[in-house]
XYZ file of C-alpha atoms in Angstrom:
715
model
C -145.651 -5.558 -35.164
C -143.671 -2.338 -34.639
C -140.817 -1.273 -36.808
C -138.239 -1.795 -34.052
C -139.481 -5.328 -33.404
C -138.797 -6.525 -36.947
C -135.985 -9.059 -37.188
C -133.750 -8.992 -40.302
C -133.813 -12.131 -42.401
C -130.116 -12.817 -41.793
C -130.580 -12.519 -38.029
C -133.574 -14.860 -38.212
C -131.599 -17.458 -40.160
C -128.686 -17.078 -37.796
C -130.948 -17.644 -34.795
C -132.548 -20.699 -36.403
C -129.317 -22.174 -37.766
C -126.283 -20.691 -36.013
C -123.205 -21.013 -38.237
C -119.884 -21.087 -36.416
C -116.471 -20.613 -37.984
C -116.108 -24.368 -38.214
C -119.500 -24.588 -39.926
C -118.420 -21.978 -42.462
C -115.245 -23.975 -43.077
C -117.350 -27.100 -43.642
C -119.583 -25.274 -46.153
C -116.497 -24.004 -47.966
C -115.148 -27.559 -48.020
C -118.376 -28.850 -49.580
C -118.110 -26.198 -52.303
C -114.475 -27.175 -52.968
C -115.408 -30.865 -53.142
C -118.185 -30.059 -55.643
C -115.767 -28.074 -57.821
C -113.236 -30.921 -57.663
C -115.936 -33.405 -58.678
C -117.762 -31.426 -61.362
C -115.259 -29.055 -62.984
C -111.875 -30.766 -62.833
C -110.795 -32.342 -66.111
C -107.981 -34.821 -65.708
C -105.062 -33.036 -64.054
C -106.222 -29.455 -64.722
C -108.956 -27.037 -63.680
C -109.930 -24.594 -66.425
C -106.668 -25.585 -68.120
C -104.474 -24.711 -65.103
C -102.484 -27.284 -63.122
C -101.702 -24.753 -60.354
C -105.412 -24.084 -59.834
C -106.020 -27.838 -59.694
C -103.303 -28.223 -57.028
C -104.847 -25.381 -55.011
C -108.266 -27.035 -55.138
C -106.747 -30.365 -54.074
C -105.101 -28.663 -51.085
C -108.400 -27.036 -50.072
C -110.189 -30.376 -50.422
C -107.654 -31.964 -48.061
C -108.118 -29.165 -45.504
C -111.887 -29.700 -45.646
C -111.403 -32.973 -43.785
C -110.507 -30.989 -40.625
C -114.015 -29.562 -40.051
C -115.461 -32.904 -41.165
C -113.494 -34.636 -38.388
C -114.541 -31.903 -35.942
C -118.236 -32.383 -36.657
C -117.763 -36.141 -36.495
C -116.384 -35.853 -32.971
C -119.136 -33.416 -31.989
C -121.767 -35.750 -33.389
C -120.362 -38.706 -31.468
C -120.381 -36.615 -28.303
C -124.023 -35.627 -28.919
C -124.961 -39.274 -29.375
C -123.231 -40.207 -26.147
C -124.981 -37.423 -24.218
C -128.485 -37.755 -25.690
C -129.069 -40.983 -27.522
C -127.169 -43.153 -25.049
C -128.274 -41.383 -21.865
C -130.883 -44.012 -21.032
C -129.444 -47.210 -19.627
C -131.688 -49.359 -21.816
C -130.298 -47.848 -24.996
C -126.782 -48.158 -23.667
C -127.341 -51.851 -22.928
C -128.767 -52.404 -26.396
C -125.702 -50.794 -27.948
C -123.527 -52.899 -25.647
C -125.268 -56.092 -26.784
C -124.732 -55.069 -30.383
C -121.048 -54.353 -29.797
C -120.256 -57.503 -27.804
C -122.716 -59.824 -29.537
C -123.924 -58.820 -32.967
C -120.809 -56.999 -34.134
C -118.351 -59.832 -33.359
C -120.770 -62.297 -34.961
C -120.976 -60.089 -38.034
C -117.195 -59.713 -38.166
C -116.682 -63.462 -37.767
C -119.247 -64.115 -40.496
C -117.508 -61.564 -42.712
C -114.146 -63.126 -41.928
C -115.350 -66.623 -42.832
C -116.955 -65.198 -45.954
C -113.691 -63.547 -46.966
C -111.802 -66.749 -46.211
C -114.279 -68.754 -48.276
C -114.022 -66.188 -51.080
C -110.235 -66.334 -50.985
C -110.294 -70.143 -50.950
C -112.719 -70.323 -53.876
C -110.774 -67.744 -55.874
C -107.444 -69.400 -55.124
C -108.722 -72.887 -55.904
C -110.203 -71.777 -59.244
C -107.122 -69.801 -60.231
C -104.923 -72.741 -59.233
C -107.101 -75.043 -61.321
C -106.703 -72.853 -64.419
C -103.010 -72.283 -63.692
C -102.346 -76.027 -63.389
C -104.295 -76.654 -66.582
C -102.165 -74.089 -68.413
C -99.041 -75.734 -66.971
C -100.342 -79.011 -68.423
C -100.532 -77.434 -71.864
C -96.986 -76.136 -71.461
C -95.748 -79.610 -70.521
C -97.496 -81.144 -73.557
C -96.075 -78.557 -75.940
C -92.622 -78.967 -74.399
C -92.850 -82.731 -74.939
C -94.035 -82.210 -78.545
C -91.135 -79.832 -79.177
C -88.619 -82.334 -77.890
C -90.188 -85.097 -80.023
C -90.099 -82.968 -83.182
C -86.558 -81.886 -82.444
C -85.615 -85.558 -82.070
C -87.174 -86.376 -85.435
C -85.268 -83.549 -87.092
C -82.021 -84.630 -85.482
C -82.506 -88.170 -86.920
C -82.934 -87.062 -90.571
C -80.344 -87.696 -93.244
C -79.598 -84.088 -94.160
C -77.741 -85.030 -97.322
C -80.789 -86.796 -98.742
C -83.606 -84.585 -97.452
C -84.825 -81.688 -99.498
C -86.075 -78.375 -98.062
C -89.491 -78.906 -99.691
C -89.852 -82.298 -98.024
C -88.798 -80.859 -94.698
C -91.314 -78.007 -94.947
C -94.069 -80.460 -95.863
C -93.186 -82.682 -92.951
C -93.213 -79.764 -90.517
C -96.560 -78.613 -91.926
C -98.048 -82.060 -91.310
C -96.806 -82.049 -87.751
C -98.180 -78.537 -87.190
C -101.604 -79.491 -88.547
C -101.662 -82.584 -86.322
C -100.972 -80.490 -83.224
C -103.392 -77.689 -84.171
C -106.453 -79.150 -82.315
C -104.457 -79.114 -79.076
C -102.394 -75.955 -79.623
C -104.355 -73.475 -81.772
C -102.420 -71.092 -84.053
C -99.264 -73.180 -83.747
C -96.047 -71.931 -85.388
C -93.009 -74.055 -86.212
C -89.636 -72.610 -87.184
C -86.429 -74.371 -88.131
C -83.222 -72.459 -88.794
C -80.386 -74.685 -90.029
C -76.812 -73.619 -89.427
C -75.978 -73.633 -93.146
C -79.401 -73.199 -94.731
C -82.291 -70.792 -94.896
C -84.929 -70.880 -92.208
C -88.240 -72.730 -92.600
C -91.428 -71.373 -91.010
C -94.875 -73.011 -91.086
C -98.223 -72.306 -89.386
C -100.821 -74.873 -88.339
C -103.636 -75.027 -90.834
C -101.979 -72.470 -93.061
C -99.531 -72.089 -95.882
C -95.784 -72.251 -95.388
C -94.503 -68.967 -94.065
C -91.445 -67.010 -95.129
C -88.015 -67.817 -93.912
C -87.036 -65.843 -90.851
C -89.782 -63.263 -90.661
C -91.553 -62.190 -87.532
C -90.531 -65.284 -85.617
C -86.820 -64.768 -85.998
C -85.042 -65.181 -82.679
C -84.425 -61.917 -80.782
C -80.855 -60.785 -80.270
C -80.741 -61.787 -76.556
C -81.592 -65.397 -77.520
C -79.249 -65.764 -80.537
C -76.204 -66.522 -78.441
C -78.128 -68.502 -75.903
C -79.962 -70.681 -78.408
C -82.470 -72.280 -76.024
C -85.585 -71.012 -74.251
C -88.635 -72.640 -72.745
C -91.538 -70.605 -71.342
C -93.917 -67.675 -71.817
C -93.083 -64.354 -73.416
C -94.922 -61.107 -74.063
C -94.731 -59.619 -77.542
C -95.332 -55.899 -77.876
C -96.450 -56.079 -81.519
C -98.575 -58.868 -82.874
C -97.050 -60.647 -85.854
C -98.658 -59.594 -89.114
C -100.705 -56.975 -87.253
C -103.012 -54.995 -89.410
C -103.048 -51.228 -89.869
C -105.532 -50.784 -86.984
C -103.278 -52.440 -84.431
C -102.273 -49.939 -81.782
C -98.702 -49.296 -80.719
C -99.322 -51.040 -77.392
C -100.920 -54.193 -78.827
C -99.322 -57.282 -77.357
C -100.038 -60.893 -76.561
C -98.712 -63.750 -74.463
C -96.975 -66.471 -76.539
C -95.606 -69.869 -75.538
C -92.085 -70.335 -76.935
C -90.008 -73.528 -76.995
C -86.563 -73.006 -78.553
C -84.105 -75.944 -78.836
C -80.625 -76.166 -80.336
C -80.114 -79.277 -82.521
C -76.695 -80.892 -82.278
C -74.691 -82.892 -84.821
C -75.476 -82.965 -88.537
C -78.802 -81.240 -87.925
C -77.091 -78.281 -86.294
C -79.576 -75.444 -86.060
C -82.415 -74.054 -83.965
C -85.936 -75.486 -83.688
C -88.653 -73.082 -82.466
C -92.256 -74.021 -81.542
C -94.658 -71.256 -80.500
C -98.373 -70.676 -80.087
C -100.284 -67.750 -78.544
C -102.250 -67.866 -75.306
C -105.271 -66.492 -77.130
C -108.996 -66.946 -77.385
C -108.788 -70.441 -78.866
C -106.560 -71.784 -76.112
C -108.675 -70.014 -73.468
C -111.773 -71.659 -74.934
C -110.152 -75.052 -74.400
C -109.247 -74.065 -70.822
C -112.832 -72.934 -70.225
C -114.210 -76.274 -71.417
C -111.825 -78.354 -69.307
C -112.222 -76.271 -66.102
C -115.888 -75.244 -66.467
C -114.773 -71.639 -65.872
C -114.723 -68.584 -68.112
C -111.086 -67.890 -69.029
C -109.800 -64.973 -71.120
C -106.312 -64.134 -72.360
C -104.329 -61.729 -70.188
C -102.828 -58.400 -71.227
C -99.574 -58.492 -69.200
C -100.791 -55.226 -67.695
C -99.288 -55.584 -64.199
C -95.637 -56.616 -64.654
C -93.573 -57.595 -61.620
C -89.886 -57.497 -62.548
C -87.797 -60.331 -61.096
C -84.899 -58.881 -59.044
C -82.277 -60.423 -56.780
C -84.454 -59.532 -53.787
C -87.594 -60.966 -55.365
C -90.363 -59.611 -57.579
C -90.699 -55.838 -57.808
C -93.439 -53.797 -59.490
C -92.311 -52.473 -62.830
C -92.582 -48.657 -62.751
C -92.157 -48.349 -66.511
C -95.903 -48.477 -67.054
C -97.376 -48.173 -70.507
C -99.985 -45.480 -70.969
C -103.207 -46.264 -72.719
C -103.164 -49.969 -71.870
C -106.389 -51.905 -71.461
C -106.654 -53.758 -68.194
C -107.989 -57.317 -68.338
C -111.456 -57.849 -66.952
C -111.531 -60.567 -64.327
C -109.200 -62.124 -61.804
C -105.598 -62.119 -63.126
C -103.542 -65.315 -63.089
C -99.851 -64.504 -62.807
C -97.043 -66.479 -64.398
C -93.332 -65.935 -64.905
C -92.740 -64.521 -68.405
C -90.079 -62.587 -70.292
C -90.160 -59.629 -72.618
C -89.524 -61.229 -76.049
C -87.675 -58.209 -77.364
C -85.341 -57.600 -74.392
C -85.358 -60.887 -72.476
C -86.158 -59.096 -69.196
C -87.842 -61.544 -66.753
C -91.054 -60.484 -65.016
C -94.185 -61.888 -63.463
C -97.426 -60.668 -64.973
C -101.025 -61.610 -65.716
C -101.142 -64.321 -68.407
C -104.826 -65.248 -68.084
C -107.897 -63.483 -66.741
C -110.495 -65.550 -64.891
C -114.056 -64.262 -65.103
C -115.403 -63.611 -61.587
C -118.925 -64.716 -62.448
C -118.353 -67.902 -60.462
C -118.643 -65.724 -57.319
C -122.219 -64.760 -58.145
C -124.684 -66.169 -55.561
C -126.616 -67.934 -58.281
C -123.474 -69.634 -59.534
C -122.498 -70.581 -55.978
C -125.972 -72.050 -55.414
C -125.644 -73.987 -58.644
C -122.293 -75.352 -57.527
C -123.808 -76.356 -54.178
C -126.583 -78.207 -55.983
C -124.011 -79.945 -58.152
C -122.001 -80.893 -55.065
C -125.190 -82.127 -53.393
C -126.284 -84.277 -56.332
C -122.893 -85.796 -57.086
C -122.735 -88.134 -54.063
C -124.473 -89.226 -50.886
C -121.677 -87.658 -48.819
C -122.233 -84.298 -50.526
C -125.969 -84.492 -49.811
C -125.229 -85.344 -46.165
C -122.772 -82.461 -45.794
C -125.251 -79.908 -47.200
C -128.054 -81.040 -44.874
C -125.676 -81.105 -41.898
C -124.532 -77.545 -42.530
C -128.160 -76.410 -42.964
C -129.195 -78.064 -39.684
C -126.322 -76.482 -37.774
C -127.256 -73.083 -39.234
C -130.888 -73.460 -38.083
C -129.697 -74.543 -34.631
C -127.415 -71.523 -34.355
C -130.282 -69.270 -35.447
C -132.486 -70.717 -32.701
C -129.734 -70.071 -30.137
C -129.359 -66.486 -31.391
C -133.120 -65.854 -31.044
C -133.100 -67.336 -27.537
C -130.143 -65.091 -26.631
C -131.985 -62.023 -27.929
C -135.087 -62.903 -25.876
C -132.983 -63.436 -22.748
C -131.188 -60.154 -23.333
C -134.529 -58.308 -23.549
C -135.749 -59.877 -20.300
C -132.505 -59.125 -18.467
C -132.454 -55.592 -19.835
C -135.936 -54.897 -18.467
C -135.019 -56.263 -15.045
C -131.834 -54.212 -14.904
C -133.363 -50.980 -16.158
C -136.362 -51.352 -13.810
C -134.090 -51.642 -10.782
C -131.964 -48.748 -11.987
C -135.083 -46.624 -12.470
C -136.155 -47.293 -8.898
C -132.676 -46.367 -7.697
C -132.749 -43.195 -9.771
C -136.085 -42.144 -8.311
C -134.791 -42.938 -4.836
C -131.692 -40.809 -5.304
C -133.861 -37.907 -6.486
C -135.964 -38.223 -3.338
C -132.865 -38.319 -1.148
C -131.399 -35.361 -3.040
C -134.589 -33.460 -2.249
C -133.992 -34.050 1.459
C -136.306 -37.014 2.023
C -133.809 -39.188 3.919
C -136.610 -41.398 5.244
C -137.434 -42.684 1.771
C -136.640 -46.353 1.071
C -137.184 -48.177 -2.208
C -138.880 -51.537 -2.691
C -136.707 -54.655 -2.729
C -137.993 -57.176 -5.333
C -136.403 -60.600 -5.762
C -133.218 -61.912 -4.218
C -130.546 -61.231 -6.821
C -127.702 -58.733 -6.793
C -130.005 -55.920 -7.947
C -132.203 -56.573 -4.926
C -129.094 -56.513 -2.773
C -128.225 -53.200 -4.389
C -131.646 -51.859 -3.378
C -131.029 -53.028 0.176
C -127.642 -51.317 0.087
C -129.348 -48.112 -1.045
C -131.756 -48.261 1.882
C -128.838 -48.964 4.200
C -127.011 -46.031 2.651
C -129.869 -43.625 3.413
C -129.847 -44.792 7.021
C -126.083 -44.335 7.123
C -126.441 -40.860 5.660
C -128.803 -39.920 8.452
C -126.254 -41.172 10.974
C -123.378 -39.475 9.146
C -125.193 -36.155 9.208
C -125.516 -36.479 12.965
C -121.849 -37.437 13.307
C -120.838 -34.663 10.923
C -122.630 -32.080 13.030
C -120.835 -33.405 16.103
C -117.510 -33.363 14.260
C -118.041 -29.790 13.156
C -118.622 -28.849 16.762
C -115.420 -30.633 17.813
C -113.468 -29.025 14.961
C -114.651 -25.644 16.079
C -113.543 -26.408 19.607
C -110.156 -27.574 18.274
C -109.759 -24.318 16.390
C -110.479 -22.411 19.551
C -108.002 -24.613 21.463
C -105.344 -23.954 18.805
C -105.951 -20.203 19.074
C -105.687 -20.369 22.869
C -102.497 -22.435 22.661
C -100.964 -19.980 20.203
C -101.345 -17.291 22.875
C -99.320 -19.387 25.334
C -96.218 -19.122 23.142
C -94.110 -15.963 23.500
C -95.389 -13.116 21.383
C -92.418 -10.775 21.912
C -88.656 -11.212 22.120
C -86.829 -10.462 25.395
C -85.423 -6.966 25.737
C -81.701 -7.603 25.642
C -78.700 -6.275 23.769
C -76.460 -9.189 24.644
C -78.447 -11.829 22.790
C -79.892 -11.996 19.259
C -83.072 -14.100 19.574
C -84.853 -15.786 16.684
C -88.655 -15.563 16.876
C -88.918 -19.296 17.660
C -91.240 -21.693 15.894
C -93.591 -24.548 16.773
C -95.199 -26.480 13.883
C -97.803 -28.931 15.219
C -98.396 -32.286 13.537
C -102.116 -31.873 14.352
C -104.359 -28.965 15.180
C -102.772 -28.457 18.609
C -99.235 -29.243 19.695
C -97.634 -31.075 22.614
C -94.373 -29.142 22.207
C -93.626 -26.087 24.301
C -91.041 -23.349 24.001
C -90.669 -20.081 25.909
C -88.200 -17.279 26.556
C -88.903 -14.531 29.042
C -87.191 -11.789 30.967
C -86.971 -12.810 34.648
C -85.367 -9.523 35.661
C -83.380 -7.005 33.673
C -80.236 -8.797 32.643
C -81.564 -12.314 33.382
C -83.261 -14.243 30.520
C -85.026 -17.604 30.876
C -85.199 -20.070 27.959
C -87.099 -23.377 27.902
C -88.054 -26.124 25.428
C -90.245 -29.136 26.265
C -91.897 -32.062 24.492
C -94.997 -33.686 25.999
C -95.414 -37.399 25.318
C -98.324 -37.707 22.882
C -100.214 -35.367 20.601
C -103.540 -33.659 20.412
C -105.661 -32.062 23.117
C -104.298 -34.070 26.058
C -100.715 -33.109 25.218
C -101.751 -29.472 24.787
C -103.397 -29.449 28.240
C -100.243 -30.884 29.862
C -98.211 -28.272 27.994
C -100.379 -25.491 29.450
C -100.002 -26.994 32.929
C -96.216 -27.099 32.458
C -96.078 -23.444 31.455
C -98.091 -22.348 34.462
C -95.951 -24.373 36.907
C -92.674 -23.225 35.334
C -93.460 -19.524 35.400
C -94.741 -19.822 38.966
C -91.644 -21.639 40.194
C -89.273 -19.248 38.382
C -90.971 -16.254 39.976
C -90.979 -17.903 43.398
C -87.259 -18.734 43.350
C -86.444 -15.315 41.995
C -88.277 -13.605 44.832
C -86.449 -15.812 47.330
C -82.995 -14.931 45.980
C -83.464 -11.201 45.274
C -82.150 -8.795 47.926
C -83.454 -5.296 48.372
C -81.453 -2.412 49.784
C -82.670 0.804 51.225
C -80.955 3.943 49.939
C -80.186 6.951 52.086
C -83.231 8.726 50.716
C -85.409 5.826 51.800
C -86.087 4.653 48.193
C -86.141 0.891 47.492
C -83.539 -0.233 44.935
C -83.336 -3.794 43.580
C -79.903 -5.263 43.798
C -78.324 -7.425 41.109
C -79.706 -10.974 40.946
C -77.724 -13.569 42.805
C -76.800 -16.928 41.385
C -79.409 -19.526 42.186
C -79.466 -23.215 41.136
C -81.807 -23.826 38.158
C -82.019 -27.543 38.967
C -84.118 -26.709 42.042
C -86.667 -25.033 39.768
C -86.832 -28.147 37.595
C -87.169 -30.410 40.662
C -90.050 -28.334 41.991
C -91.798 -28.341 38.599
C -91.398 -32.141 38.439
C -92.984 -32.523 41.888
C -95.941 -30.402 40.827
C -96.453 -32.322 37.547
C -96.021 -35.854 38.928
C -99.337 -35.734 40.745
C -101.305 -34.505 37.713
C -99.826 -36.677 34.940
C -101.841 -39.603 33.575
C -100.315 -43.074 33.490
C -97.329 -43.600 31.184
C -97.152 -39.906 30.287
C -94.050 -37.797 30.726
C -92.375 -34.601 29.531
C -88.850 -34.039 28.232
C -87.705 -30.621 29.423
C -84.787 -28.200 29.008
C -84.508 -25.035 31.062
C -81.698 -22.400 30.995
C -81.022 -18.901 32.367
C -78.599 -16.441 30.791
C -76.977 -13.788 33.014
C -75.878 -10.790 30.950
C -73.569 -9.351 33.637
C -71.114 -12.237 33.582
C -72.210 -13.851 30.250
C -72.973 -17.196 31.851
C -75.585 -19.777 30.994
C -76.995 -22.076 33.718
C -79.109 -25.001 32.498
C -80.723 -28.331 33.415
C -81.754 -30.999 30.863
C -84.577 -33.322 31.998
C -84.352 -36.132 29.422
C -84.673 -33.759 26.459
C -82.747 -33.833 23.168
C -79.491 -32.082 24.136
C -79.407 -28.555 22.669
C -76.437 -27.705 20.445
C -74.001 -24.953 21.517
C -71.778 -23.776 18.667
C -68.516 -22.243 19.872
C -67.735 -19.558 17.334
C -64.013 -19.393 18.202
C -63.114 -22.950 17.142
C -66.344 -23.986 15.318
C -66.915 -26.716 17.920
C -70.347 -28.013 18.916
C -71.156 -28.903 22.517
C -74.207 -30.855 23.628
C -75.942 -29.634 26.807
C -76.784 -32.958 28.479
C -76.378 -32.263 32.229
C -79.591 -32.821 34.183
C -81.679 -35.868 34.931
C -84.675 -37.952 33.912
C -87.902 -36.810 32.275
C -90.607 -34.917 34.205
C -93.771 -36.479 35.554
C -92.683 -40.050 36.184
C -90.930 -39.842 39.569
C -91.853 -37.113 42.075
C -88.610 -37.584 44.056
C -86.295 -37.359 41.053
C -83.229 -35.170 41.528
C -81.535 -33.076 38.852
C -78.134 -31.489 38.269
C -77.255 -28.208 36.604
C -74.231 -26.853 34.794
C -72.878 -23.391 34.115
C -71.171 -22.267 30.906
C -69.573 -19.011 29.893
C -70.694 -17.794 26.461
C -68.547 -15.721 24.155
C -69.563 -13.377 21.340
C -70.706 -15.298 18.279
C -71.711 -18.435 20.201
C -75.041 -19.915 19.080
C -77.454 -22.010 21.150
C -80.011 -24.153 19.310
C -82.679 -25.994 21.348
C -85.151 -28.245 19.538
C -87.545 -31.146 19.945
C -87.206 -34.618 18.449
C -89.524 -33.667 15.611
C -86.556 -31.863 14.025
C -83.929 -34.617 14.024
C -86.498 -37.384 13.381
C -87.961 -35.735 10.265
C -87.921 -38.302 7.457
C -87.562 -37.953 3.703
C -89.321 -40.073 1.087
C -86.798 -42.892 1.578
C -87.491 -43.009 5.314
C -84.111 -41.503 6.329
C -84.009 -39.294 9.436
C -82.525 -35.806 9.326
C -80.348 -36.505 12.406
C -78.235 -34.417 14.777
C -75.178 -34.617 12.505
C -76.929 -32.855 9.619
C -78.389 -30.314 12.035
C -74.934 -29.560 13.492
C -73.376 -29.252 10.036
C -76.157 -26.885 8.986
C -75.550 -24.778 12.111
C -71.819 -24.505 11.379
C -72.366 -23.764 7.693
C -74.660 -20.784 8.300
C -73.192 -19.486 11.604
C -72.464 -16.126 9.971
C -76.196 -15.363 9.645
C -78.182 -13.539 12.312
C -80.525 -15.577 14.500
C -83.732 -14.936 12.535
C -82.209 -15.780 9.147
C -80.444 -18.819 10.582
C -83.759 -20.118 11.863
C -85.364 -19.520 8.445
C -82.506 -21.407 6.747
C -82.930 -24.406 9.067
C -86.680 -24.530 8.402
C -86.101 -24.240 4.638
C -83.641 -27.157 4.638
C -86.024 -29.251 6.749
C -88.855 -28.543 4.324
C -86.699 -29.606 1.367
C -85.666 -32.746 3.246
C -89.211 -33.898 4.058
C -90.680 -32.686 0.713
C -94.185 -34.190 0.516
C -93.662 -36.695 3.343
C -96.206 -36.614 6.141
C -95.140 -34.793 9.321
C -95.105 -37.402 12.062
C -94.279 -35.259 15.112
C -94.451 -31.686 16.342
C -91.470 -29.564 15.295
C -90.103 -26.842 17.612
C -86.994 -24.618 17.426
C -85.515 -22.007 19.810
C -82.298 -20.248 18.793
C -80.264 -17.295 20.043
C -76.835 -15.887 19.206
C -74.493 -13.958 21.546
C -73.906 -10.466 20.191
C -70.457 -8.825 20.220
C -69.635 -6.936 23.402
C -69.192 -3.646 21.485
C -71.436 -3.727 18.418
C -70.286 -1.471 15.567
C -72.049 1.839 15.315
C -74.408 2.463 12.439
């Protein structure tokens, strides 16, 4: 290997594993995530909160390249892994079959889990409510006994002994029971079940919020355990049942019964419910507000969360009396273990004949559903092979046709829709062969139409008449198809005599274009013939021939002669609307004949009045003996003549409204100050805005000239 052929290591790695900017960003994100996972301690990084915040921001930005590569990976799977139809069908079966089944199974599992959890928590909660009802009843009974004592005869020692006996009797049901009695005019008496008499008042003295109230019945959380030892933390607390009653009459005072919801009571709940119950920590308080429970945001740091499923009850803070809803008990979630569930099923099965029947029925239905699922998978495999086989044959056939083998036809197995698709493919190849033949013929016809359009374009005037009296616009003819049936022309008959014509052949396309060419040839021939008949020549004294001024000749005779020539060559039901006029510069007169055409508009500049040139007769080509009339008008400087075909006034907008003669006349009056060419451009621009994207239904033709002033201003 030569020295120049050696590839640097970095270039080699880059060629093997090209790293884009997004890839570099992803690598940087992985490094940031590692630092956030390995080096961050609590809320700081190397003792700096700002550095920790910066790392957190970079870790959030790292999700952008992760999302980018996720999208790119999904696109790669779609283009490579799912290219084959068989794989796509398999994925489809998974999405429409297996995935919904899995989701339904998961849904039923979650529902069953929620039902089991809720039923067990309700069982424990109702059992705890039963204990509260029993202790409430015991409190009322004891308070009744105290209210019935003869306070003048009873001694405090006898009362304490009696309360101690009652406390010891209730101890098996309510472990760690406390009884307090505070007479209105005597010291308080406090006893504990199974223990010695306690001090008066002490830890179980009523809190200030309850002193005025005097009565309470429910659960309360105590922040500091009574008689807590030196190792008790500042956040030690427990849930205690409190029943406080005010005694009326001679026994006026307050009777207080309390016992903790502790391990002993939870052991009794566990035995009666066959579930593992632990005391709660009141770790998730929900403060009762007027709008309902709200999460208490005054959280206590360093608290231990209870292990298990919390059971919430309404409690109060014993020190402040603030109501809340918090976890009172914690239910061990071991009953959700599959082994425990199986044990419960066996217990349910062995308890009764109905339970045994239900278990076997559910098992049989499960086996039946499994059999149906296996049959569906087998059917899906068979159908997939049949579909992919037919598609493969179609794919091979399309490759053959793409290569030019239009005679190739694929085999047609079976009689299902796939077989019909194969037959359609064979029919398509035959149609393609026919379409290619038709396309070649159409291309030939299109070429001929282009040539016809080019020839027709040469029939329209390519130069304006040489005149100083009139300002001619170039004229325009916009065909609806390749060739037009409209015709316009202006030509110089003799110096000082200008001919103007506009015609519309019934129909469109080639036939209309041929009739238009025939009309032009006949018109020019008849104009020249009548001109030669009416022109006089004089012989000067020197013997030179001088052409005299043209004499007035009737234009309607020209139109009649053209009609006679066209009537014999027109096909059935065809006709031509025609307008012909001659302008004589010497006396500024316009002679015209209208053969069924849209009447041209003559704008009188002096009084801004529009005249319609309607004198004439019927359309050309229908009746050979038709007679026509002509009219003569004197034009003044500034007058404008606009001749058009029906494609102008019948142009429609998107709502189907026609442009109309009224809009055309208003447009002519509005822009009469413009010269002829700019006026024509303005009319076309307004028509284009009117039609917008609507389809042009007819040919559109315009001819326009304006009479110049007699003495134009010098430059």
